[in-house]
PDB file of C-alpha atoms in Angstrom:
ATOM      1  CA  MET U   1      34.134  28.748 -28.739  1.00  0.00           C
ATOM      2  CA  ARG U   2      30.355  29.066 -28.606  1.00  0.00           C
ATOM      3  CA  THR U   3      29.966  25.282 -29.041  1.00  0.00           C
ATOM      4  CA  CYS U   4      32.528  24.639 -26.298  1.00  0.00           C
ATOM      5  CA  PHE U   5      30.634  26.961 -23.920  1.00  0.00           C
ATOM      6  CA  ALA U   6      27.340  25.190 -24.721  1.00  0.00           C
ATOM      7  CA  VAL U   7      28.925  21.805 -24.003  1.00  0.00           C
ATOM      8  CA  ILE U   8      30.303  23.072 -20.686  1.00  0.00           C
ATOM      9  CA  VAL U   9      26.857  24.419 -19.702  1.00  0.00           C
ATOM     10  CA  VAL U  10      25.208  21.103 -20.585  1.00  0.00           C
ATOM     11  CA  VAL U  11      27.819  19.156 -18.598  1.00  0.00           C
ATOM     12  CA  VAL U  12      27.482  21.426 -15.550  1.00  0.00           C
ATOM     13  CA  VAL U  13      23.662  21.368 -15.629  1.00  0.00           C
ATOM     14  CA  SER U  14      23.633  17.586 -16.119  1.00  0.00           C
ATOM     15  CA  SER U  15      26.076  17.124 -13.255  1.00  0.00           C
ATOM     16  CA  LEU U  16      23.986  19.282 -10.954  1.00  0.00           C
ATOM     17  CA  ALA U  17      20.867  17.371 -11.952  1.00  0.00           C
ATOM     18  CA  LEU U  18      22.572  14.051 -11.236  1.00  0.00           C
ATOM     19  CA  ILE U  19      23.878  15.302  -7.908  1.00  0.00           C
ATOM     20  CA  GLY U  20      20.345  16.442  -7.067  1.00  0.00           C
ATOM     21  CA  CYS U  21      18.973  13.023  -7.970  1.00  0.00           C
ATOM     22  CA  ARG U  22      21.564  11.241  -5.839  1.00  0.00           C
ATOM     23  CA  ARG U  23      21.096  13.516  -2.860  1.00  0.00           C
ATOM     24  CA  SER U  24      19.469  11.511  -0.083  1.00  0.00           C
ATOM     25  CA  VAL U  25      16.260  12.901   1.278  1.00  0.00           C
ATOM     26  CA  ALA U  26      16.147  13.301   5.023  1.00  0.00           C
ATOM     27  CA  VAL U  27      13.181  11.568   6.594  1.00  0.00           C
ATOM     28  CA  ALA U  28      11.493  13.786   9.144  1.00  0.00           C
ATOM     29  CA  GLN U  29      10.861  12.285  12.547  1.00  0.00           C
ATOM     30  CA  VAL U  30       7.138  11.827  12.915  1.00  0.00           C
ATOM     31  CA  ASP U  31       5.360  12.602  16.159  1.00  0.00           C
ATOM     32  CA  PRO U  32       2.883   9.700  16.254  1.00  0.00           C
ATOM     33  CA  ASN U  33       0.444  11.827  18.236  1.00  0.00           C
ATOM     34  CA  GLY U  34       0.911  15.106  16.394  1.00  0.00           C
ATOM     35  CA  PRO U  35      -1.014  16.540  13.461  1.00  0.00           C
ATOM     36  CA  VAL U  36       0.063  15.372  10.032  1.00  0.00           C
ATOM     37  CA  GLU U  37      -0.345  16.796   6.574  1.00  0.00           C
ATOM     38  CA  VAL U  38       0.332  14.574   3.587  1.00  0.00           C
ATOM     39  CA  VAL U  39       1.607  16.753   0.764  1.00  0.00           C
ATOM     40  CA  ILE U  40       2.415  16.224  -2.876  1.00  0.00           C
ATOM     41  CA  PRO U  41       6.182  16.443  -3.385  1.00  0.00           C
ATOM     42  CA  GLU U  42       7.396  19.573  -5.168  1.00  0.00           C
ATOM     43  CA  GLN U  43       9.703  17.492  -7.362  1.00  0.00           C
ATOM     44  CA  GLY U  44       9.756  13.827  -8.203  1.00  0.00           C
ATOM     45  CA  ALA U  45       7.354  11.268  -6.845  1.00  0.00           C
ATOM     46  CA  TYR U  46       6.831   9.225  -3.744  1.00  0.00           C
ATOM     47  CA  THR U  47       8.088   5.664  -3.966  1.00  0.00           C
ATOM     48  CA  GLY U  48       6.366   2.756  -2.344  1.00  0.00           C
ATOM     49  CA  ALA U  49       6.435  -1.004  -2.276  1.00  0.00           C
ATOM     50  CA  PHE U  50       4.527  -4.123  -1.377  1.00  0.00           C
ATOM     51  CA  MET U  51       7.150  -6.246   0.351  1.00  0.00           C
ATOM     52  CA  ASP U  52       7.109  -9.932   1.180  1.00  0.00           C
ATOM     53  CA  PHE U  53       5.194  -9.917   4.457  1.00  0.00           C
ATOM     54  CA  GLY U  54       4.593 -13.671   4.578  1.00  0.00           C
ATOM     55  CA  ASP U  55       1.899 -16.055   3.386  1.00  0.00           C
ATOM     56  CA  GLU U  56      -0.939 -13.885   4.685  1.00  0.00           C
ATOM     57  CA  GLU U  57       0.815 -10.781   3.350  1.00  0.00           C
ATOM     58  CA  ASP U  58       0.338  -9.024   6.678  1.00  0.00           C
ATOM     59  CA  ASP U  59       3.317  -9.985   8.860  1.00  0.00           C
ATOM     60  CA  VAL U  60       4.747  -6.458   8.798  1.00  0.00           C
ATOM     61  CA  THR U  61       8.093  -6.115  10.547  1.00  0.00           C
ATOM     62  CA  LEU U  62      10.562  -3.269  10.795  1.00  0.00           C
ATOM     63  CA  GLU U  63      13.336  -5.693   9.835  1.00  0.00           C
ATOM     64  CA  THR U  64      11.619  -6.567   6.536  1.00  0.00           C
ATOM     65  CA  ILE U  65      11.073  -2.884   5.746  1.00  0.00           C
ATOM     66  CA  GLU U  66      14.672  -1.928   6.551  1.00  0.00           C
ATOM     67  CA  ASP U  67      16.075  -4.897   4.591  1.00  0.00           C
ATOM     68  CA  PHE U  68      14.006  -3.921   1.553  1.00  0.00           C
ATOM     69  CA  GLU U  69      15.039  -0.263   1.747  1.00  0.00           C
ATOM     70  CA  GLN U  70      18.685  -1.277   2.085  1.00  0.00           C
ATOM     71  CA  MET U  71      18.336  -3.492  -0.997  1.00  0.00           C
ATOM     72  CA  VAL U  72      16.753  -0.773  -3.172  1.00  0.00           C
ATOM     73  CA  GLY U  73      18.733   2.080  -1.632  1.00  0.00           C
ATOM     74  CA  LYS U  74      15.727   4.299  -0.996  1.00  0.00           C
ATOM     75  CA  HIS U  75      13.294   5.070   1.815  1.00  0.00           C
ATOM     76  CA  GLN U  76       9.783   3.989   0.861  1.00  0.00           C
ATOM     77  CA  ALA U  77       7.253   6.776   1.387  1.00  0.00           C
ATOM     78  CA  ILE U  78       4.352   4.316   1.045  1.00  0.00           C
ATOM     79  CA  ILE U  79       4.371   0.729   2.314  1.00  0.00           C
ATOM     80  CA  ALA U  80       1.585  -1.666   1.394  1.00  0.00           C
ATOM     81  CA  SER U  81       0.257  -4.670   3.271  1.00  0.00           C
ATOM     82  CA  SER U  82      -3.018  -6.545   2.984  1.00  0.00           C
ATOM     83  CA  LYS U  83      -5.964  -7.784   5.019  1.00  0.00           C
ATOM     84  CA  LEU U  84      -8.748 -10.165   4.142  1.00  0.00           C
ATOM     85  CA  LEU U  85     -12.250  -8.838   4.756  1.00  0.00           C
ATOM     86  CA  GLY U  86     -14.096 -10.664   7.524  1.00  0.00           C
ATOM     87  CA  ARG U  87     -11.200 -12.851   8.649  1.00  0.00           C
ATOM     88  CA  THR U  88      -9.188 -10.363  10.627  1.00  0.00           C
ATOM     89  CA  ASN U  89      -9.516  -7.244  12.699  1.00  0.00           C
ATOM     90  CA  PHE U  90      -8.205  -3.859  11.700  1.00  0.00           C
ATOM     91  CA  PRO U  91      -4.399  -4.180  11.238  1.00  0.00           C
ATOM     92  CA  VAL U  92      -3.414  -1.536  13.803  1.00  0.00           C
ATOM     93  CA  SER U  93      -0.137  -3.194  14.842  1.00  0.00           C
ATOM     94  CA  ASN U  94       1.020  -3.513  11.206  1.00  0.00           C
ATOM     95  CA  LEU U  95       0.075   0.080  10.438  1.00  0.00           C
ATOM     96  CA  ASN U  96       1.860   1.309  13.564  1.00  0.00           C
ATOM     97  CA  VAL U  97       5.099  -0.363  12.410  1.00  0.00           C
ATOM     98  CA  ILE U  98       4.795   1.364   9.037  1.00  0.00           C
ATOM     99  CA  TRP U  99       3.761   4.724  10.513  1.00  0.00           C
ATOM    100  CA  ARG U 100       6.528   4.763  13.140  1.00  0.00           C
ATOM    101  CA  HIS U 101       9.001   3.999  10.371  1.00  0.00           C
ATOM    102  CA  GLY U 102       7.988   7.305   8.749  1.00  0.00           C
ATOM    103  CA  SER U 103       5.991   5.845   5.858  1.00  0.00           C
ATOM    104  CA  LEU U 104       2.363   6.139   4.804  1.00  0.00           C
ATOM    105  CA  PRO U 105       0.524   2.810   5.216  1.00  0.00           C
ATOM    106  CA  LEU U 106      -1.435   1.420   2.271  1.00  0.00           C
ATOM    107  CA  VAL U 107      -3.817  -1.465   3.027  1.00  0.00           C
ATOM    108  CA  PHE U 108      -5.167  -3.741   0.316  1.00  0.00           C
ATOM    109  CA  TRP U 109      -8.529  -4.660   1.900  1.00  0.00           C
ATOM    110  CA  SER U 110      -9.512  -7.789   0.055  1.00  0.00           C
ATOM    111  CA  PRO U 111     -13.104  -9.066  -0.013  1.00  0.00           C
ATOM    112  CA  TRP U 112     -12.382 -12.773  -0.398  1.00  0.00           C
ATOM    113  CA  ASP U 113     -11.714 -15.716   1.802  1.00  0.00           C
ATOM    114  CA  LYS U 114      -8.838 -18.176   1.649  1.00  0.00           C
ATOM    115  CA  PRO U 115      -8.183 -20.489   0.119  1.00  0.00           C
ATOM    116  CA  TYR U 116      -9.162 -18.917  -3.176  1.00  0.00           C
ATOM    117  CA  GLU U 117      -8.703 -20.203  -6.668  1.00  0.00           C
ATOM    118  CA  GLU U 118      -7.957 -18.308  -9.836  1.00  0.00           C
ATOM    119  CA  ASP U 119     -10.926 -17.890 -12.168  1.00  0.00           C
ATOM    120  CA  HIS U 120     -13.301 -18.885  -9.390  1.00  0.00           C
ATOM    121  CA  GLY U 121     -16.252 -16.578  -8.777  1.00  0.00           C
ATOM    122  CA  PRO U 122     -17.009 -14.551  -5.655  1.00  0.00           C
ATOM    123  CA  ASP U 123     -17.197 -16.407  -2.345  1.00  0.00           C
ATOM    124  CA  LYS U 124     -19.105 -15.392   0.795  1.00  0.00           C
ATOM    125  CA  PHE U 125     -17.741 -11.845   0.412  1.00  0.00           C
ATOM    126  CA  SER U 126     -19.399 -11.193  -2.943  1.00  0.00           C
ATOM    127  CA  LEU U 127     -20.326  -7.618  -3.766  1.00  0.00           C
ATOM    128  CA  THR U 128     -23.990  -8.688  -3.651  1.00  0.00           C
ATOM    129  CA  GLU U 129     -23.581  -9.861  -0.035  1.00  0.00           C
ATOM    130  CA  ILE U 130     -21.631  -6.737   0.907  1.00  0.00           C
ATOM    131  CA  LEU U 131     -24.204  -4.407  -0.686  1.00  0.00           C
ATOM    132  CA  ALA U 132     -27.053  -6.331   0.969  1.00  0.00           C
ATOM    133  CA  GLY U 133     -25.553  -5.376   4.337  1.00  0.00           C
ATOM    134  CA  LYS U 134     -24.406  -8.821   5.473  1.00  0.00           C
ATOM    135  CA  TRP U 135     -20.995  -7.433   6.462  1.00  0.00           C
ATOM    136  CA  ASP U 136     -22.077  -3.983   7.727  1.00  0.00           C
ATOM    137  CA  ALA U 137     -21.211  -4.650  11.389  1.00  0.00           C
ATOM    138  CA  TYR U 138     -17.727  -5.831  10.446  1.00  0.00           C
ATOM    139  CA  ILE U 139     -17.165  -2.904   8.062  1.00  0.00           C
ATOM    140  CA  ASP U 140     -18.357  -0.454  10.747  1.00  0.00           C
ATOM    141  CA  MET U 141     -15.975  -2.016  13.288  1.00  0.00           C
ATOM    142  CA  TRP U 142     -13.117  -1.767  10.798  1.00  0.00           C
ATOM    143  CA  ALA U 143     -13.946   1.881   9.996  1.00  0.00           C
ATOM    144  CA  ASP U 144     -14.127   2.779  13.703  1.00  0.00           C
ATOM    145  CA  ALA U 145     -10.732   1.172  14.256  1.00  0.00           C
ATOM    146  CA  ALA U 146      -9.324   3.057  11.248  1.00  0.00           C
ATOM    147  CA  ARG U 147     -10.575   6.324  12.735  1.00  0.00           C
ATOM    148  CA  SER U 148      -9.036   5.401  16.107  1.00  0.00           C
ATOM    149  CA  PHE U 149      -5.691   4.739  14.388  1.00  0.00           C
ATOM    150  CA  GLY U 150      -5.699   8.500  13.893  1.00  0.00           C
ATOM    151  CA  HIS U 151      -3.132   8.788  11.113  1.00  0.00           C
ATOM    152  CA  PRO U 152      -3.389   9.106   7.347  1.00  0.00           C
ATOM    153  CA  MET U 153      -3.488   5.876   5.387  1.00  0.00           C
ATOM    154  CA  ILE U 154      -4.561   4.655   1.987  1.00  0.00           C
ATOM    155  CA  VAL U 155      -7.117   1.848   1.727  1.00  0.00           C
ATOM    156  CA  VAL U 156      -7.614   0.016  -1.559  1.00  0.00           C
ATOM    157  CA  PHE U 157     -10.751  -2.120  -1.591  1.00  0.00           C
ATOM    158  CA  GLY U 158     -10.841  -5.173  -3.842  1.00  0.00           C
ATOM    159  CA  VAL U 159      -7.437  -4.745  -5.451  1.00  0.00           C
ATOM    160  CA  GLU U 160      -6.907  -5.937  -9.023  1.00  0.00           C
ATOM    161  CA  MET U 161     -10.527  -6.096 -10.109  1.00  0.00           C
ATOM    162  CA  ASN U 162      -9.252  -6.157 -13.684  1.00  0.00           C
ATOM    163  CA  GLY U 163      -8.619  -9.882 -13.853  1.00  0.00           C
ATOM    164  CA  THR U 164      -9.794 -13.320 -12.903  1.00  0.00           C
ATOM    165  CA  TRP U 165      -7.024 -14.223 -10.450  1.00  0.00           C
ATOM    166  CA  PHE U 166      -9.024 -13.042  -7.410  1.00  0.00           C
ATOM    167  CA  PRO U 167     -12.549 -14.287  -6.682  1.00  0.00           C
ATOM    168  CA  LEU U 168     -14.242 -10.885  -6.500  1.00  0.00           C
ATOM    169  CA  VAL U 169     -14.933 -10.740 -10.205  1.00  0.00           C
ATOM    170  CA  GLY U 170     -13.614 -14.010 -11.643  1.00  0.00           C
ATOM    171  CA  ARG U 171     -16.910 -15.349 -12.938  1.00  0.00           C
ATOM    172  CA  VAL U 172     -18.262 -11.925 -13.894  1.00  0.00           C
ATOM    173  CA  LEU U 173     -15.370 -11.289 -16.280  1.00  0.00           C
ATOM    174  CA  ARG U 174     -15.484 -14.809 -17.666  1.00  0.00           C
ATOM    175  CA  ARG U 175     -19.188 -14.437 -18.587  1.00  0.00           C
ATOM    176  CA  ARG U 176     -18.479 -11.415 -20.791  1.00  0.00           C
TER     177      ARG U 176
END
């Protein structure tokens, strides 16, 4: 009898846990001009994705986002896109699409020029050039535009510095 009761408790608890996991989370409507607080979820984790936004990885469209979410069956709390340093302005239109969708934008801000080759050292956007101030005016313009965007976002500078496939550190790692 005691074993039967324990099995029933385990089944009920497991069922409730599964129901809780399957429960869809309502996405709050975001006032694009209102104050925002990004909070850590009480349970679980935020999900996010880098979707196929075209050859330049920055052709963000609501249709692509919705198609991806339909495919995976889950709203993406964080949506990533990318921008190449020096070649483009601040991606305000892309970030607005993501923000209005109710997701937190993540921008991979990449300090290299195209075309780039794997295992090829830094180009005109080398860390030495950046630290020497060659790109200060551009970086200041980008930062001012980010401030004017007025919403939370995540910026990742020089993504994937752990390998040779991007020119930021290709030759540096190979020399070691």
